[in-house]
């Protein structure tokens, strides 16, 4: 019996694969309307998510999601190897890029208040495959970054309890590859505990995050104040000057620390759980990015003031810095505070990653059981548990340096796509301009940004940089003059379009090109794998789901007509 079932399934699957070209043609560019996304697609999860969050919850979630990740995890290695004391300038550049990207996210989230974030925005704009590609990359970023951050939690907790060795609580396994041979059981325990908390309730998780975030901001203020008081301006210029690795090092560092700004993206995925999304989302997303950027820059500056850059520790950098200035008590306090901040950032990031997977499950691009929302808790239970286990598995083995640039390139790619989608939506879907004109502009803009970025990376002469800079400005100005934008004044939209979105595109392209070739190789492998999954599973699953829904709608119409028809005949007879 089982053999017959398996044989029938295999024949059915082979038949589906034979239809792949036809289904790809029909599904890759298929789009939904905002109304369909908010109603028809959302209903596939069964129960609705509960709208309990307010604007201050969103700010706390955005700040909590970002604080603790970048400063405590990336600042040390970036300052030591990439930028020198100018690491705070890298945070400023990354913060500007993140702010521009957050404006694009905000416009979409206000108009499409769904849980899918970038996945939903891109699927509504550029079609199913682009949305899926972005969603798969966002989930990859979240899982890898959460695993890396959880391992940093163990390092800072060691310092809080007076351990001098960052690996003191890890178990070394001989025979495994370097970078994968230090098993981190505290990180695994933390991820599993947060996963259970998130399964219970979004509102209670948000309240817990709000409390932790308030304490964390006060804690940041303590570190900044102490760093400014005990630091010396000489450490900013000795040894080697403010930027010993040059302007290139500052920009390379900006691409790496961009990893720190992932948290605001998770805030946009909570749109279905906010009481007044039109007002709360702009305040929450943009406000959290501005607050976090300011704190990041001041924290990085305080570290550079306390210790010469060549003495900054790669692991638990702030705790070791306070040890070196003779404040061992403060070192232990920072270890505990950093651990608390990392818990808050993990809480928000894992909250966001589950909503992404839930939305992708609704679209039938992954198994449908991942889309289910639990009726009593109002949370995507299956998606939360599945990703929690994946994150814990990676956190058990993998060191931070292996995944950090992979995270950055995925983040920059998705933010680049969302900025393009913002322009396309505003000028084609809202202002009703021809799509070809807008798409041609986006292609020219990206090519100009790539030309400038490669000229910078390959150390070409100044004329190359000048030419591509001038051509970029000319392209944007010409488009702004020839293609006017119209938008509703009733809802929030990105101001001064197209400049914020186009500058975001330019910066994201530029920062991507500063990453190492190994990052692009890993990203290429990942892109091939997720594309293969889409071709082998996703396109067939969505094709069948849409076909079934269409048949059901036709059946309902037929049923209604057949019900009404006898009444019409009766009336005629009468």
Coordinates of C-alpha atoms in Angstrom, one line a residue:
X1 CA 0.0 0.0 0.0
X2 CA 2.8 2.4 1.0
X3 CA 4.7 1.5 -2.1
X4 CA 1.7 2.3 -4.3
X5 CA 1.2 5.6 -2.6
X6 CA 4.9 6.5 -3.0
X7 CA 4.9 5.5 -6.6
X8 CA 1.8 7.6 -7.3
X9 CA 3.4 10.6 -5.5
X10 CA 6.5 10.2 -7.6
X11 CA 4.6 10.1 -10.9
X12 CA 2.6 13.1 -9.9
X13 CA 5.8 15.0 -8.9
X14 CA 7.6 14.1 -12.2
X15 CA 4.5 15.3 -14.1
X16 CA 4.7 18.6 -12.1
X17 CA 8.4 19.0 -13.0
X18 CA 7.6 18.5 -16.7
X19 CA 5.3 21.6 -16.4
X20 CA 8.0 23.8 -14.8
X21 CA 8.6 26.1 -17.8
X22 CA 4.9 26.9 -18.1
X23 CA 4.4 27.4 -14.4
X24 CA 7.5 29.6 -14.1
X25 CA 6.2 31.8 -16.9
X26 CA 2.9 32.1 -15.1
X27 CA 4.1 32.5 -11.5
X28 CA 7.5 34.3 -11.4
X29 CA 6.1 37.8 -12.2
X30 CA 2.7 37.2 -10.6
X31 CA 1.7 40.0 -8.2
X32 CA -1.0 40.6 -5.6
X33 CA -2.8 43.8 -4.7
X34 CA -2.5 45.2 -1.2
X35 CA -6.2 44.4 -0.6
X36 CA -5.6 40.7 -1.5
X37 CA -2.5 40.6 0.7
X38 CA -4.3 42.1 3.7
X39 CA -7.4 39.9 3.4
X40 CA -7.4 36.9 1.1
X41 CA -3.8 35.9 1.8
X42 CA -3.8 36.7 5.5
X43 CA -6.9 34.5 6.0
X44 CA -4.8 31.5 5.1
X45 CA -3.2 31.5 8.5
X46 CA -6.6 30.7 10.1
X47 CA -6.6 32.9 13.2
X48 CA -5.6 36.6 13.0
X49 CA -2.6 38.0 14.9
X50 CA -3.8 40.2 17.8
X51 CA -3.4 43.9 17.5
X52 CA -2.1 44.9 20.9
X53 CA 1.0 47.0 20.1
X54 CA 1.3 50.8 20.2
X55 CA 3.9 53.3 18.9
X56 CA 6.1 53.2 22.0
X57 CA 6.1 49.4 21.8
X58 CA 7.3 49.7 18.3
X59 CA 10.1 52.1 19.1
X60 CA 11.2 49.9 22.0
X61 CA 11.2 46.9 19.7
X62 CA 13.2 48.7 17.0
X63 CA 15.7 50.0 19.5
X64 CA 15.9 46.8 21.4
X65 CA 16.3 44.8 18.2
X66 CA 19.3 46.9 17.1
X67 CA 21.0 47.8 20.4
X68 CA 23.4 45.2 21.6
X69 CA 24.0 43.6 18.2
X70 CA 26.3 46.0 16.4
X71 CA 28.3 47.7 19.2
X72 CA 29.0 44.7 21.3
X73 CA 29.5 42.2 18.5
X74 CA 31.2 44.1 15.6
X75 CA 32.9 47.2 17.0
X76 CA 35.9 45.5 18.4
X77 CA 37.0 43.5 15.3
X78 CA 36.1 46.3 12.9
X79 CA 38.1 48.9 14.9
X80 CA 41.1 46.6 15.2
X81 CA 41.4 45.3 11.7
X82 CA 39.4 47.6 9.3
X83 CA 38.9 51.2 10.4
X84 CA 41.0 52.1 13.5
X85 CA 39.6 54.9 15.7
X86 CA 37.4 56.1 12.9
X87 CA 35.0 53.2 13.5
X88 CA 32.4 55.8 14.7
X89 CA 32.4 57.3 11.2
X90 CA 31.6 53.9 9.8
X91 CA 28.5 53.8 12.1
X92 CA 27.5 57.3 10.8
X93 CA 27.7 56.2 7.2
X94 CA 25.9 52.9 7.9
X95 CA 23.3 54.8 9.9
X96 CA 22.5 57.3 7.1
X97 CA 22.1 54.4 4.7
X98 CA 19.8 52.5 7.2
X99 CA 17.8 55.7 7.7
X100 CA 17.1 56.1 4.0
X101 CA 16.2 52.4 3.7
X102 CA 13.9 52.7 6.8
X103 CA 12.0 55.5 5.0
X104 CA 11.3 53.1 2.1
X105 CA 10.2 50.4 4.5
X106 CA 7.9 52.8 6.3
X107 CA 6.1 53.9 3.1
X108 CA 5.4 50.3 2.2
X109 CA 4.4 49.2 5.8
X110 CA 1.9 52.0 6.1
X111 CA 0.2 51.1 2.8
X112 CA 0.6 47.3 3.2
X113 CA 0.2 46.5 6.9
X114 CA 1.0 42.9 6.5
X115 CA 3.5 40.6 8.4
X116 CA 5.7 39.8 5.4
X117 CA 7.9 42.9 5.5
X118 CA 10.2 43.1 2.4
X119 CA 8.8 39.8 1.1
X120 CA 5.3 41.2 0.9
X121 CA 6.4 44.6 -0.5
X122 CA 8.5 43.1 -3.3
X123 CA 5.9 40.4 -4.1
X124 CA 3.3 43.1 -4.6
X125 CA 5.7 45.2 -6.8
X126 CA 8.1 43.0 -8.8
X127 CA 6.4 39.6 -8.5
X128 CA 6.5 36.3 -6.7
X129 CA 10.1 35.3 -7.4
X130 CA 11.7 38.6 -6.4
X131 CA 9.7 38.6 -3.2
X132 CA 10.6 35.0 -2.4
X133 CA 14.3 35.8 -3.1
X134 CA 14.3 38.7 -0.7
X135 CA 12.3 36.7 1.9
X136 CA 14.7 33.8 1.8
X137 CA 17.7 36.2 2.2
X138 CA 16.0 38.0 5.1
X139 CA 15.4 34.7 6.9
X140 CA 19.0 33.6 6.3
X141 CA 20.3 36.9 7.7
X142 CA 18.1 36.6 10.8
X143 CA 19.1 33.0 11.5
X144 CA 22.8 33.6 11.0
X145 CA 22.9 36.9 12.9
X146 CA 20.8 35.6 15.8
X147 CA 23.2 32.6 16.1
X148 CA 26.2 34.9 16.1
X149 CA 24.7 37.3 18.6
X150 CA 23.8 34.4 20.9
X151 CA 27.4 33.3 20.9
X152 CA 28.5 36.8 21.9
X153 CA 26.0 36.6 24.8
X154 CA 28.1 33.7 26.2
X155 CA 31.3 35.8 25.9
X156 CA 29.9 38.8 27.7
X157 CA 28.3 36.6 30.4
X158 CA 31.8 35.0 31.0
X159 CA 33.2 38.5 31.6
X160 CA 30.3 39.4 33.9
X161 CA 31.2 36.4 36.1
X162 CA 34.9 37.3 36.2
X163 CA 36.2 34.8 33.6
X164 CA 39.2 36.1 31.7
X165 CA 38.8 33.7 28.7
X166 CA 35.9 34.4 26.3
X167 CA 35.7 30.6 25.5
X168 CA 35.6 29.6 29.1
X169 CA 32.1 28.3 29.0
X170 CA 32.4 26.6 25.6
X171 CA 33.3 23.0 25.0
X172 CA 36.1 22.4 22.5
X173 CA 35.7 19.3 20.3
X174 CA 38.8 18.0 18.7
X175 CA 38.4 16.8 15.1
X176 CA 36.0 19.5 14.0
X177 CA 37.1 22.3 11.7
X178 CA 38.4 25.5 13.2
X179 CA 35.5 27.9 13.6
X180 CA 33.1 25.1 14.2
X181 CA 34.8 23.3 17.1
X182 CA 33.7 25.3 20.1
X183 CA 30.3 24.1 21.2
X184 CA 28.3 26.9 22.9
X185 CA 25.5 25.4 25.1
X186 CA 24.6 28.6 26.9
X187 CA 23.8 30.2 23.5
X188 CA 21.6 27.3 22.6
X189 CA 19.8 27.4 26.0
X190 CA 19.1 31.2 25.5
X191 CA 17.7 30.8 22.0
X192 CA 15.4 27.9 23.1
X193 CA 14.2 30.0 26.1
X194 CA 13.4 33.0 23.9
X195 CA 11.6 30.8 21.4
X196 CA 9.3 29.5 24.1
X197 CA 8.6 33.0 25.3
X198 CA 7.7 34.2 21.8
X199 CA 5.4 31.2 21.3
X200 CA 3.4 32.4 24.3
X201 CA 2.5 36.0 23.4
X202 CA 3.6 38.9 21.4
X203 CA 2.4 41.6 23.8
X204 CA 4.1 40.0 26.9
X205 CA 7.3 39.6 24.9
X206 CA 7.0 43.3 23.9
X207 CA 6.5 44.4 27.5
X208 CA 9.6 42.4 28.6
X209 CA 11.6 44.0 25.7
X210 CA 10.4 47.5 26.7
X211 CA 11.7 47.0 30.3
X212 CA 15.0 45.6 29.1
X213 CA 15.4 48.3 26.5
X214 CA 14.9 51.2 29.0
X215 CA 17.6 49.7 31.3
X216 CA 19.8 49.1 28.2
X217 CA 19.6 52.7 27.1
X218 CA 20.5 53.9 30.6
X219 CA 23.4 51.4 30.6
X220 CA 24.6 52.8 27.2
X221 CA 24.5 56.2 28.7
X222 CA 26.7 55.0 31.6
X223 CA 29.3 53.5 29.1
X224 CA 29.3 56.7 27.0
X225 CA 29.7 58.9 30.0
X226 CA 32.5 56.8 31.5
X227 CA 34.3 56.5 28.2
X228 CA 34.2 60.2 27.6
X229 CA 35.4 60.9 31.2
X230 CA 38.2 58.3 31.3
X231 CA 39.2 58.5 27.6
X232 CA 41.8 60.5 25.9
X233 CA 41.7 62.4 22.6
X234 CA 45.2 61.2 22.0
X235 CA 43.9 57.7 21.4
X236 CA 42.0 59.0 18.4
X237 CA 45.2 60.0 16.6
X238 CA 47.8 57.6 18.0
X239 CA 49.0 55.4 16.7
X240 CA 48.5 56.0 13.0
X241 CA 46.0 58.9 13.0
X242 CA 42.2 58.9 13.0
X243 CA 41.9 56.6 10.0
X244 CA 45.1 54.5 9.8
X245 CA 43.5 52.3 7.1
X246 CA 42.4 55.3 5.1
X247 CA 39.0 56.3 3.7
X248 CA 38.7 52.9 2.2
X249 CA 38.9 51.3 5.6
X250 CA 36.1 53.6 6.9
X251 CA 33.8 52.6 4.1
X252 CA 34.7 48.9 4.3
X253 CA 33.9 49.1 8.0
X254 CA 30.5 50.7 7.2
X255 CA 29.5 47.7 5.1
X256 CA 30.4 45.3 8.0
X257 CA 28.7 47.3 10.8
X258 CA 25.6 47.6 8.6
X259 CA 24.8 44.2 10.2
X260 CA 23.9 46.3 13.3
X261 CA 20.8 47.8 11.7
X262 CA 18.8 44.7 10.9
X263 CA 16.5 45.3 13.9
X264 CA 14.3 48.0 12.4
X265 CA 13.3 45.6 9.6
X266 CA 11.7 43.3 12.2
X267 CA 9.6 46.2 13.4
X268 CA 7.9 46.4 10.0
X269 CA 6.9 42.8 10.2
X270 CA 4.7 43.6 13.2
X271 CA 2.3 45.7 11.1
X272 CA -0.5 43.2 11.7
X273 CA -0.2 43.5 15.4
X274 CA -0.2 47.3 15.8
X275 CA -3.4 49.2 16.8
X276 CA -2.9 52.2 14.6
X277 CA -0.3 51.3 11.9
X278 CA -0.7 54.5 9.8
X279 CA 0.6 56.6 12.7
X280 CA 2.6 54.2 14.7
X281 CA 4.8 52.6 12.0
X282 CA 6.5 55.9 10.8
X283 CA 7.2 56.9 14.4
X284 CA 8.4 53.4 15.4
X285 CA 10.6 52.6 12.4
X286 CA 12.2 55.9 11.7
X287 CA 12.5 56.9 15.4
X288 CA 14.2 53.7 16.4
X289 CA 16.8 54.1 13.6
X290 CA 17.6 57.7 14.6
X291 CA 17.9 56.8 18.3
X292 CA 20.0 53.7 17.7
X293 CA 22.4 55.5 15.2
X294 CA 23.2 58.2 17.7
X295 CA 23.9 55.7 20.5
X296 CA 26.0 53.5 18.2
X297 CA 28.2 56.4 17.1
X298 CA 28.7 57.7 20.7
X299 CA 29.5 54.1 21.9
X300 CA 32.1 53.5 19.2
X301 CA 33.6 56.9 19.9
X302 CA 33.9 56.2 23.6
X303 CA 35.7 52.9 22.9
X304 CA 38.2 54.7 20.6
X305 CA 38.8 57.3 23.3
X306 CA 39.4 54.7 26.1
X307 CA 41.9 52.4 24.3
X308 CA 44.3 52.9 21.4
X309 CA 42.8 51.0 18.4
X310 CA 45.6 48.5 18.2
X311 CA 44.8 47.4 21.8
X312 CA 41.1 46.9 21.3
X313 CA 40.0 43.3 21.9
X314 CA 38.2 41.4 19.2
X315 CA 35.9 39.6 21.8
X316 CA 34.0 41.5 24.5
X317 CA 35.7 44.7 23.4
X318 CA 34.0 47.1 25.9
X319 CA 34.6 44.9 28.9
X320 CA 38.2 44.4 28.1
X321 CA 38.6 48.2 27.5
X322 CA 37.4 49.0 31.0
X323 CA 39.8 46.4 32.5
X324 CA 42.6 48.1 30.7
X325 CA 41.8 51.5 32.2
X326 CA 41.7 49.9 35.7
X327 CA 37.9 49.7 36.2
X328 CA 37.5 46.0 36.7
X329 CA 34.2 46.4 38.5
X330 CA 32.8 48.3 35.5
X331 CA 34.1 45.5 33.3
X332 CA 31.9 43.0 35.1
X333 CA 29.0 45.4 35.0
X334 CA 29.3 45.9 31.3
X335 CA 29.5 42.1 30.7
X336 CA 26.1 41.8 32.5
X337 CA 24.6 44.8 30.8
X338 CA 25.7 43.7 27.3
X339 CA 24.3 40.3 28.0
X340 CA 20.9 41.9 28.8
X341 CA 21.1 44.0 25.6
X342 CA 21.8 40.9 23.5
X343 CA 18.8 39.1 25.0
X344 CA 16.6 42.1 24.0
X345 CA 18.0 42.2 20.5
X346 CA 17.5 38.4 20.1
X347 CA 13.9 38.7 21.3
X348 CA 13.0 41.2 18.7
X349 CA 15.0 39.6 15.8
X350 CA 13.4 36.2 16.5
X351 CA 10.0 37.9 16.7
X352 CA 10.6 39.3 13.2
X353 CA 12.0 36.2 11.6
X354 CA 9.0 34.1 12.5
X355 CA 6.6 36.7 10.9
X356 CA 8.6 36.5 7.7
X357 CA 8.4 32.8 7.5
X358 CA 4.7 32.8 8.3
X359 CA 4.0 35.2 5.4
X360 CA 6.1 33.1 3.0
X361 CA 4.1 30.1 4.2
X362 CA 0.9 31.9 3.4
X363 CA 2.1 32.4 -0.2
X364 CA 2.7 28.5 -0.3
X365 CA 6.4 29.1 -1.2
X366 CA 7.3 26.9 1.8
X367 CA 5.3 24.1 3.5
X368 CA 1.9 25.6 4.5
X369 CA 2.0 24.4 8.1
X370 CA 4.6 27.2 8.8
X371 CA 1.9 29.8 8.1
X372 CA -0.5 28.7 10.9
X373 CA -1.3 31.2 13.6
X374 CA -2.2 29.7 16.9
X375 CA -5.8 30.7 17.8
X376 CA -5.3 31.2 21.5
X377 CA -1.8 32.9 21.5
X378 CA -2.2 34.8 18.2
X379 CA 1.4 33.9 17.3
X380 CA 2.9 32.0 14.3
X381 CA 3.7 29.0 16.5
X382 CA 5.1 26.6 14.0
X383 CA 7.4 29.2 12.3
X384 CA 8.7 30.4 15.7
X385 CA 9.6 26.8 16.8
X386 CA 11.1 25.8 13.4
X387 CA 13.4 28.9 13.2
X388 CA 14.3 28.7 16.9
X389 CA 15.6 25.2 16.4
X390 CA 17.5 26.2 13.2
X391 CA 19.1 29.2 15.0
X392 CA 20.1 27.1 18.0
X393 CA 21.7 24.5 15.8
X394 CA 23.9 27.1 14.1
X395 CA 24.7 28.8 17.4
X396 CA 26.0 25.6 18.8
X397 CA 28.9 25.4 16.3
X398 CA 29.6 28.5 14.2
X399 CA 31.8 31.4 15.1
X400 CA 30.8 35.0 14.3
X401 CA 33.6 35.8 11.8
X402 CA 32.4 33.0 9.5
X403 CA 28.9 34.5 9.0
X404 CA 29.1 38.3 9.6
X405 CA 29.9 39.4 6.0
X406 CA 27.4 36.9 4.6
X407 CA 24.8 38.6 6.8
X408 CA 25.8 42.1 5.6
X409 CA 25.6 41.3 1.9
X410 CA 22.2 39.7 2.2
X411 CA 20.9 42.7 4.2
X412 CA 22.2 45.2 1.7
X413 CA 20.7 43.3 -1.2
X414 CA 17.3 43.2 0.3
X415 CA 17.4 46.9 1.2
X416 CA 18.5 47.7 -2.3
X417 CA 15.5 45.8 -3.7
X418 CA 13.1 47.6 -1.4
X419 CA 14.4 51.0 -2.4
X420 CA 13.9 50.1 -6.1
X421 CA 10.4 48.8 -5.3
X422 CA 9.5 52.1 -3.5
X423 CA 10.4 54.1 -6.7
X424 CA 8.5 51.6 -8.9
X425 CA 5.4 51.7 -6.7
X426 CA 5.3 55.5 -6.4
X427 CA 5.9 56.2 -10.1
X428 CA 4.1 53.3 -11.8
X429 CA 1.5 51.9 -9.4
X430 CA 0.5 55.2 -7.9
X431 CA 1.4 57.9 -10.5
X432 CA 0.6 55.6 -13.5
X433 CA 3.7 56.3 -15.5
X434 CA 4.8 53.7 -18.1
X435 CA 6.7 50.9 -16.4
X436 CA 9.4 50.8 -19.1
X437 CA 10.4 54.4 -18.4
X438 CA 10.8 53.8 -14.6
X439 CA 12.6 50.4 -15.0
X440 CA 15.1 52.0 -17.5
X441 CA 15.8 54.7 -15.0
X442 CA 16.4 52.1 -12.2
X443 CA 18.8 50.1 -14.5
X444 CA 20.8 53.3 -15.4
X445 CA 21.0 54.3 -11.8
X446 CA 22.2 50.9 -10.7
X447 CA 24.8 50.8 -13.5
X448 CA 26.1 54.2 -12.5
X449 CA 26.3 53.2 -8.9
X450 CA 28.2 50.0 -9.8
X451 CA 30.6 52.0 -12.0
X452 CA 31.4 54.4 -9.2
X453 CA 31.8 51.6 -6.7
X454 CA 34.1 49.6 -8.9
X455 CA 36.2 52.7 -9.6
X456 CA 36.6 53.2 -5.9
X457 CA 37.3 49.6 -5.1
X458 CA 39.9 49.2 -7.9
X459 CA 41.6 52.5 -7.0
X460 CA 41.0 54.1 -10.4
X461 CA 41.9 57.6 -11.2
X462 CA 39.8 60.5 -9.9
X463 CA 38.1 61.1 -13.4
X464 CA 36.3 57.8 -13.1
X465 CA 34.8 58.7 -9.7
X466 CA 33.9 62.2 -11.0
X467 CA 32.3 60.9 -14.1
X468 CA 30.1 58.3 -12.4
X469 CA 29.2 60.8 -9.6
X470 CA 28.1 63.4 -12.1
X471 CA 26.2 60.9 -14.2
X472 CA 24.3 59.6 -11.1
X473 CA 23.2 63.1 -10.1
X474 CA 22.3 63.9 -13.7
X475 CA 20.2 60.7 -14.1
X476 CA 18.3 61.4 -10.9
X477 CA 17.7 65.1 -11.6
X478 CA 16.5 64.3 -15.2
X479 CA 14.1 61.6 -13.9
X480 CA 12.8 64.0 -11.2
X481 CA 12.1 66.7 -13.8
X482 CA 10.6 64.4 -16.5
X483 CA 8.6 62.0 -14.4
X484 CA 6.6 63.8 -11.6
X485 CA 5.4 61.9 -8.6
X486 CA 1.9 61.9 -7.2
X487 CA 0.9 60.5 -3.9
X488 CA -2.0 60.6 -1.4
X489 CA -1.6 63.3 1.4
X490 CA -3.7 61.2 3.7
X491 CA -1.1 58.6 4.4
X492 CA 2.6 58.8 5.2
X493 CA 5.0 58.7 2.2
X494 CA 8.8 59.2 1.7
X495 CA 9.4 63.0 1.3
X496 CA 11.5 64.6 -1.5
X497 CA 11.1 61.6 -3.8
X498 CA 13.0 60.2 -5.7
X499 CA 16.1 61.5 -3.9
X500 CA 16.0 59.4 -0.6
X501 CA 15.2 56.2 -2.4
X502 CA 17.8 56.7 -5.1
X503 CA 20.6 57.6 -2.6
X504 CA 19.6 54.5 -0.7
X505 CA 20.1 52.4 -3.9
X506 CA 23.5 54.1 -4.5
X507 CA 24.7 53.5 -0.9
X508 CA 23.6 49.9 -0.8
X509 CA 25.4 49.1 -4.1
X510 CA 28.5 51.0 -2.9
X511 CA 28.6 49.2 0.5
X512 CA 28.1 45.8 -1.1
X513 CA 31.1 46.3 -3.4
X514 CA 33.3 46.9 -0.3
X515 CA 32.8 43.4 0.9
X516 CA 35.2 40.6 0.2
X517 CA 35.0 38.3 -2.7
X518 CA 34.3 35.3 -0.3
X519 CA 31.1 37.0 0.7
X520 CA 29.9 37.1 -2.9
X521 CA 30.9 33.5 -3.4
X522 CA 28.9 32.4 -0.4
X523 CA 26.0 34.6 -1.4
X524 CA 26.1 33.1 -4.9
X525 CA 25.9 29.6 -3.5
X526 CA 23.0 30.5 -1.3
X527 CA 21.2 32.2 -4.2
X528 CA 21.6 29.1 -6.3
X529 CA 20.2 26.9 -3.5
X530 CA 17.1 29.1 -2.9
X531 CA 16.4 29.4 -6.6
X532 CA 16.7 25.6 -7.0
X533 CA 14.2 25.2 -4.1
X534 CA 11.8 27.7 -5.8
X535 CA 12.0 25.8 -9.1
X536 CA 11.7 22.3 -7.5
X537 CA 9.0 23.2 -4.9
X538 CA 7.9 26.8 -4.6
X539 CA 6.6 27.5 -8.1
X540 CA 4.6 24.2 -8.1
X541 CA 3.1 24.7 -4.7
X542 CA 2.0 28.3 -5.5
X543 CA 0.7 27.3 -8.9
X544 CA -1.5 24.6 -7.4
X545 CA -2.7 26.8 -4.5
X546 CA -3.7 29.6 -6.9
X547 CA -5.4 27.1 -9.2
X548 CA -7.4 25.6 -6.3
X549 CA -8.5 29.0 -5.1
X550 CA -9.5 30.0 -8.6
X551 CA -11.5 26.8 -9.0
X552 CA -13.2 27.4 -5.6
X553 CA -14.1 30.9 -6.6
X554 CA -15.6 29.7 -9.9
X555 CA -17.4 27.0 -8.0
X556 CA -18.9 29.6 -5.6
X557 CA -20.0 31.8 -8.5
X558 CA -21.6 28.8 -10.2
X559 CA -23.3 27.7 -7.0
X560 CA -24.7 31.3 -6.5
X561 CA -25.9 31.4 -10.0
X562 CA -27.6 28.0 -9.8
X563 CA -29.3 29.1 -6.6
X564 CA -30.5 32.3 -8.1
X565 CA -31.6 30.9 -11.4
X566 CA -34.7 28.9 -10.2
X567 CA -36.0 32.0 -8.4
X568 CA -35.7 34.0 -11.6
X569 CA -37.7 31.3 -13.5
X570 CA -40.3 31.2 -10.8
X571 CA -40.8 34.9 -11.1
X572 CA -41.1 34.7 -14.8
X573 CA -43.7 31.9 -14.5
X574 CA -45.6 33.9 -12.0

